[in-house]
Amino acid sequence: MGRVTFWGMQHGLGITSATAAVAAFLGSDYTVRTLVSQPQWSDFTLERFFGKAISYYNKPLSNISSRGIDALERAARSNKLERDTIKNHALPIERGRLDLLQATEKSDKLHFENATDIINVIFAKAEDYYEAILLDGHSGSNQVVTNQLMSDSDLIVVCLNQNVNVLNKYFDPSKEYWPEALHHVPHILLLTQYDHDSKYKVKNIAAKYKYKGGIFPLSYNTEFRDHLNDGDIRGFFARNKNVNKQHENYMFMKEIQQIAECILDRIEVYAQSKQTERRAL
């Protein structure tokens, strides 16, 4: 089991949508207890992506005051943080398989950053129950909470794209754009909004920058984007889990599966997908 933080050097790299996609796929197709969260100040994008599932299983978000990171912070400061506390304060997305922990509602960024150590304790305690914890980290290298969570992660998923300026920044030999965690925490690369017709394909990028580590594409997919905007990411994966090779969403689903399986392998969570189990019968 382990903690995975998704991170990018700048905004616009699809970090939140990539985190949500992997989480939703795991919840849809694997019997792995997964927690997903966006431990950032003043950003509730992840919750909006899962909006319909949250409304279906839970009370409206506006009526929930005893859940999320803020409630767990109070529990931790009162020494009441136990194995099931995180689960009891999270929102179920897929019963027994995927929960979402709400972001902070603190009105002051400094107050949020002052709770960095407590937030780290919360996710460390979450590992007592959850097998996989997926965190949507804030972009950039000067974010106090994200830097701490990355440092204590078991894997970092670095989100890039096919923009040569972004690639040059990441592969700059000086590593001046790297947060400290990337120097000691294992990481893989994820090329978001991937265009298969671009000359900057995975193999060409790896060759250009002499990179031999894990690198994965995640194609731009219109239907997936529409479901994100509709707050129905869970519905997208429910509708597309059994598509065949001729289906327009097959490539996207295959890519998500490869990314998810790599993440599970890197954090040593061994679980077959339900599709694999069905094919074996």
Short mmCIF file of C-alpha atoms in Angstrom, two decimals:
data_model
loop_
_atom_site.label_atom_id
_atom_site.label_comp_id
_atom_site.label_asym_id
_atom_site.label_seq_id
_atom_site.Cartn_x
_atom_site.Cartn_y
_atom_site.Cartn_z
CA MET A 1 0.00 0.00 0.00
CA GLY A 2 1.16 3.53 -0.51
CA ARG A 3 0.65 7.23 -1.14
CA VAL A 4 0.84 8.73 -4.62
CA THR A 5 1.00 12.46 -5.33
CA PHE A 6 0.20 13.86 -8.78
CA TRP A 7 2.21 17.01 -9.48
CA GLY A 8 3.19 19.39 -12.28
CA MET A 9 5.59 22.30 -12.66
CA GLN A 10 2.83 24.70 -13.70
CA HIS A 11 -0.92 25.02 -14.07
CA GLY A 12 -2.68 23.75 -17.16
CA LEU A 13 -1.11 20.29 -17.23
CA GLY A 14 -4.26 18.39 -16.34
CA ILE A 15 -3.09 17.27 -12.91
CA THR A 16 -6.51 17.22 -11.27
CA SER A 17 -8.22 15.48 -14.19
CA ALA A 18 -5.45 12.86 -14.31
CA THR A 19 -5.76 12.22 -10.57
CA ALA A 20 -9.53 11.92 -10.91
CA ALA A 21 -9.26 9.60 -13.92
CA VAL A 22 -6.94 7.15 -12.19
CA ALA A 23 -9.03 7.22 -9.01
CA ALA A 24 -12.30 6.68 -10.87
CA PHE A 25 -10.80 3.84 -12.90
CA LEU A 26 -9.52 2.08 -9.77
CA GLY A 27 -12.89 2.54 -8.09
CA SER A 28 -14.70 1.20 -11.13
CA ASP A 29 -12.54 -1.79 -11.95
CA TYR A 30 -10.43 -2.85 -8.95
CA THR A 31 -11.24 -4.14 -5.48
CA VAL A 32 -8.64 -1.84 -3.97
CA ARG A 33 -9.53 0.46 -1.08
CA THR A 34 -8.61 3.84 -2.55
CA LEU A 35 -8.77 7.36 -1.13
CA VAL A 36 -8.53 10.41 -3.38
CA SER A 37 -8.14 13.97 -2.17
CA GLN A 38 -7.12 17.47 -3.23
CA PRO A 39 -5.19 18.85 -0.24
CA GLN A 40 -4.99 22.37 -1.60
CA TRP A 41 -6.28 25.71 -0.41
CA SER A 42 -9.35 27.17 -2.14
CA ASP A 43 -9.71 24.54 -4.88
CA PHE A 44 -12.67 22.15 -5.08
CA THR A 45 -12.27 21.04 -8.69
CA LEU A 46 -11.81 17.39 -7.77
CA GLU A 47 -15.07 17.37 -5.84
CA ARG A 48 -16.90 18.92 -8.79
CA PHE A 49 -15.60 16.17 -11.08
CA PHE A 50 -17.25 13.59 -8.79
CA GLY A 51 -20.30 15.78 -8.14
CA LYS A 52 -22.99 13.36 -9.33
CA ALA A 53 -21.57 10.44 -7.35
CA ILE A 54 -21.33 12.62 -4.25
CA SER A 55 -24.93 13.76 -4.65
CA TYR A 56 -26.07 10.17 -5.16
CA TYR A 57 -24.37 8.66 -2.14
CA ASN A 58 -24.24 11.64 0.20
CA LYS A 59 -26.00 14.78 1.32
CA PRO A 60 -25.33 17.92 -0.74
CA LEU A 61 -21.83 19.24 -0.12
CA SER A 62 -23.20 22.46 1.38
CA ASN A 63 -24.84 20.46 4.18
CA ILE A 64 -21.75 18.47 5.12
CA SER A 65 -19.84 20.10 7.96
CA SER A 66 -18.42 17.09 9.80
CA ARG A 67 -16.30 15.62 7.02
CA GLY A 68 -13.14 16.38 5.11
CA ILE A 69 -9.63 17.52 5.97
CA ASP A 70 -10.78 20.25 8.38
CA ALA A 71 -12.82 17.82 10.50
CA LEU A 72 -9.92 15.37 10.56
CA GLU A 73 -7.56 18.14 11.62
CA ARG A 74 -9.78 18.77 14.63
CA ALA A 75 -9.82 15.05 15.41
CA ALA A 76 -6.04 14.84 15.13
CA ARG A 77 -5.50 17.79 17.46
CA SER A 78 -7.80 16.08 19.97
CA ASN A 79 -5.89 12.79 19.67
CA LYS A 80 -8.98 11.12 18.22
CA LEU A 81 -7.49 10.03 14.90
CA GLU A 82 -7.92 6.27 14.62
CA ARG A 83 -7.88 3.65 11.84
CA ASP A 84 -11.49 4.18 10.75
CA THR A 85 -11.66 7.93 11.43
CA ILE A 86 -10.55 8.93 7.93
CA LYS A 87 -13.01 6.54 6.28
CA ASN A 88 -15.85 7.83 8.45
CA HIS A 89 -15.09 11.43 7.44
CA ALA A 90 -14.75 10.75 3.70
CA LEU A 91 -17.40 10.67 0.98
CA PRO A 92 -18.02 7.28 -0.65
CA ILE A 93 -17.81 7.32 -4.44
CA GLU A 94 -17.73 3.54 -4.99
CA ARG A 95 -18.82 1.65 -1.89
CA GLY A 96 -15.86 -0.14 -0.30
CA ARG A 97 -13.52 0.80 -3.16
CA LEU A 98 -13.22 4.58 -3.58
CA ASP A 99 -13.69 7.42 -1.11
CA LEU A 100 -13.10 11.14 -1.56
CA LEU A 101 -11.75 13.31 1.24
CA GLN A 102 -12.97 16.89 0.94
CA ALA A 103 -10.49 19.75 0.61
CA THR A 104 -10.06 22.41 3.25
CA GLU A 105 -12.64 25.16 3.59
CA LYS A 106 -10.29 27.44 5.51
CA SER A 107 -10.67 31.04 4.37
CA ASP A 108 -7.04 31.86 5.09
CA LYS A 109 -4.19 30.23 3.18
CA LEU A 110 -1.70 30.78 6.00
CA HIS A 111 -3.92 28.90 8.45
CA PHE A 112 -4.03 26.01 5.99
CA GLU A 113 -0.26 25.98 5.54
CA ASN A 114 0.24 26.13 9.31
CA ALA A 115 -1.56 22.79 9.49
CA THR A 116 0.94 21.09 7.13
CA ASP A 117 2.26 18.66 9.74
CA ILE A 118 -1.25 17.69 10.85
CA ILE A 119 -2.37 17.16 7.25
CA ASN A 120 0.60 14.89 6.69
CA VAL A 121 -0.33 12.94 9.83
CA ILE A 122 -3.88 12.52 8.48
CA PHE A 123 -2.72 10.89 5.25
CA ALA A 124 -0.15 8.80 7.08
CA LYS A 125 -2.94 7.49 9.31
CA ALA A 126 -5.12 6.88 6.26
CA GLU A 127 -2.61 4.25 5.16
CA ASP A 128 -3.82 2.07 8.04
CA TYR A 129 -7.08 1.52 6.14
CA TYR A 130 -6.60 2.46 2.48
CA GLU A 131 -4.37 0.49 0.14
CA ALA A 132 -3.90 3.38 -2.31
CA ILE A 133 -4.03 7.09 -1.54
CA LEU A 134 -4.07 9.45 -4.53
CA LEU A 135 -3.36 13.12 -3.89
CA ASP A 136 -3.82 16.01 -6.30
CA GLY A 137 -0.85 18.22 -5.51
CA HIS A 138 -0.64 21.95 -6.15
CA SER A 139 1.46 22.96 -9.17
CA GLY A 140 4.88 24.50 -8.71
CA SER A 141 7.70 23.98 -6.26
CA ASN A 142 6.83 26.59 -3.62
CA GLN A 143 3.72 25.01 -2.10
CA VAL A 144 4.32 24.13 1.54
CA VAL A 145 1.64 21.45 1.97
CA THR A 146 2.26 19.78 -1.39
CA ASN A 147 6.03 19.73 -0.85
CA GLN A 148 5.61 17.94 2.48
CA LEU A 149 3.12 15.44 1.10
CA MET A 150 5.37 14.73 -1.88
CA SER A 151 8.36 14.15 0.37
CA ASP A 152 6.45 11.49 2.28
CA SER A 153 4.88 9.87 -0.79
CA ASP A 154 5.85 6.48 -2.11
CA LEU A 155 5.48 7.62 -5.71
CA ILE A 156 5.10 10.93 -7.56
CA VAL A 157 3.32 11.14 -10.91
CA VAL A 158 4.84 14.10 -12.75
CA CYS A 159 2.35 15.52 -15.24
CA LEU A 160 3.85 16.96 -18.42
CA ASN A 161 2.59 17.47 -21.96
CA GLN A 162 4.01 17.62 -25.48
CA ASN A 163 4.86 21.33 -25.23
CA VAL A 164 8.60 21.51 -25.77
CA ASN A 165 8.93 24.40 -23.30
CA VAL A 166 7.42 22.26 -20.55
CA LEU A 167 9.61 19.32 -21.49
CA ASN A 168 12.75 21.45 -21.54
CA LYS A 169 11.97 22.77 -18.06
CA TYR A 170 11.52 19.29 -16.63
CA PHE A 171 14.56 17.79 -18.37
CA ASP A 172 16.81 20.80 -17.72
CA PRO A 173 20.09 19.28 -16.44
CA SER A 174 20.22 21.80 -13.60
CA LYS A 175 16.85 20.50 -12.28
CA GLU A 176 16.14 24.03 -11.10
CA TYR A 177 12.38 23.54 -11.53
CA TRP A 178 12.29 20.36 -9.48
CA PRO A 179 10.93 20.37 -5.93
CA GLU A 180 13.23 18.70 -3.42
CA ALA A 181 11.06 15.57 -3.26
CA LEU A 182 11.82 14.58 -6.87
CA HIS A 183 15.45 14.08 -5.90
CA HIS A 184 14.67 11.20 -3.54
CA VAL A 185 11.11 9.95 -4.19
CA PRO A 186 10.48 7.50 -7.09
CA HIS A 187 8.47 9.09 -9.90
CA ILE A 188 7.00 8.39 -13.31
CA LEU A 189 6.02 10.76 -16.11
CA LEU A 190 2.51 11.21 -17.47
CA LEU A 191 1.98 13.09 -20.74
CA THR A 192 -1.51 14.54 -20.45
CA GLN A 193 -3.78 15.62 -23.34
CA TYR A 194 -1.58 13.43 -25.53
CA ASP A 195 -1.76 13.78 -29.31
CA HIS A 196 -0.77 10.57 -31.11
CA ASP A 197 -0.22 12.49 -34.36
CA SER A 198 2.40 14.79 -32.88
CA LYS A 199 6.05 14.12 -33.65
CA TYR A 200 6.64 14.46 -29.90
CA LYS A 201 5.59 10.87 -29.23
CA VAL A 202 6.61 9.01 -26.08
CA LYS A 203 9.50 7.20 -27.76
CA ASN A 204 10.78 10.40 -29.42
CA ILE A 205 10.63 12.34 -26.16
CA ALA A 206 12.48 9.56 -24.35
CA ALA A 207 15.13 9.50 -27.09
CA LYS A 208 15.51 13.29 -27.29
CA TYR A 209 16.09 13.66 -23.56
CA LYS A 210 17.81 10.28 -23.06
CA TYR A 211 15.16 9.30 -20.54
CA LYS A 212 14.85 5.65 -19.56
CA GLY A 213 12.27 5.81 -16.75
CA GLY A 214 8.54 5.19 -16.79
CA ILE A 215 6.65 7.48 -19.18
CA PHE A 216 2.98 7.13 -20.15
CA PRO A 217 0.59 8.94 -22.51
CA LEU A 218 -2.94 9.98 -21.60
CA SER A 219 -4.81 11.07 -24.71
CA TYR A 220 -7.17 14.00 -24.95
CA ASN A 221 -10.70 12.56 -24.97
CA THR A 222 -13.74 14.70 -25.71
CA GLU A 223 -16.31 12.49 -24.00
CA PHE A 224 -14.15 12.26 -20.88
CA ARG A 225 -13.87 16.07 -20.80
CA ASP A 226 -17.63 16.44 -21.17
CA HIS A 227 -18.19 14.07 -18.24
CA LEU A 228 -15.73 16.08 -16.13
CA ASN A 229 -17.65 19.27 -16.88
CA ASP A 230 -20.91 17.49 -15.99
CA GLY A 231 -19.48 16.21 -12.69
CA ASP A 232 -20.00 12.65 -13.88
CA ILE A 233 -16.55 11.11 -14.15
CA ARG A 234 -17.86 8.00 -12.42
CA GLY A 235 -20.46 7.67 -15.16
CA PHE A 236 -17.82 7.86 -17.89
CA PHE A 237 -15.93 4.85 -16.56
CA ALA A 238 -19.13 2.92 -15.88
CA ARG A 239 -20.16 3.36 -19.52
CA ASN A 240 -16.77 2.60 -21.07
CA LYS A 241 -15.29 -0.19 -18.99
CA ASN A 242 -16.11 -2.91 -21.57
CA VAL A 243 -15.52 -1.08 -24.87
CA ASN A 244 -13.89 -3.06 -27.69
CA LYS A 245 -10.92 -2.11 -29.86
CA GLN A 246 -13.14 -0.47 -32.46
CA HIS A 247 -14.67 1.95 -29.94
CA GLU A 248 -13.47 5.56 -30.01
CA ASN A 249 -12.73 5.50 -26.28
CA TYR A 250 -10.76 2.25 -26.30
CA MET A 251 -7.34 3.91 -26.51
CA PHE A 252 -8.09 6.25 -23.60
CA MET A 253 -9.32 3.37 -21.44
CA LYS A 254 -6.27 1.30 -22.32
CA GLU A 255 -3.96 4.15 -21.37
CA ILE A 256 -5.68 4.68 -18.03
CA GLN A 257 -5.41 0.97 -17.32
CA GLN A 258 -1.68 0.98 -18.04
CA ILE A 259 -1.12 4.00 -15.79
CA ALA A 260 -3.22 2.54 -12.98
CA GLU A 261 -1.47 -0.83 -13.16
CA CYS A 262 1.95 0.83 -13.09
CA ILE A 263 0.98 2.86 -10.02
CA LEU A 264 -0.33 -0.20 -8.19
CA ASP A 265 2.84 -2.10 -9.08
CA ARG A 266 5.11 0.71 -7.87
CA ILE A 267 3.33 0.96 -4.51
CA GLU A 268 3.17 -2.85 -4.27
CA VAL A 269 -0.59 -3.27 -4.32
CA TYR A 270 -1.34 -6.49 -6.15
CA ALA A 271 -4.90 -6.73 -7.42
CA GLN A 272 -6.41 -7.94 -10.67
CA SER A 273 -8.98 -5.86 -12.44
CA LYS A 274 -12.50 -7.23 -12.52
CA GLN A 275 -12.25 -7.38 -16.31
CA THR A 276 -9.20 -9.63 -16.04
CA GLU A 277 -11.04 -11.84 -13.58
CA ARG A 278 -14.04 -12.09 -15.91
CA ARG A 279 -11.84 -13.07 -18.87
CA ALA A 280 -10.27 -15.84 -16.76
CA LEU A 281 -13.64 -17.45 -16.03
#
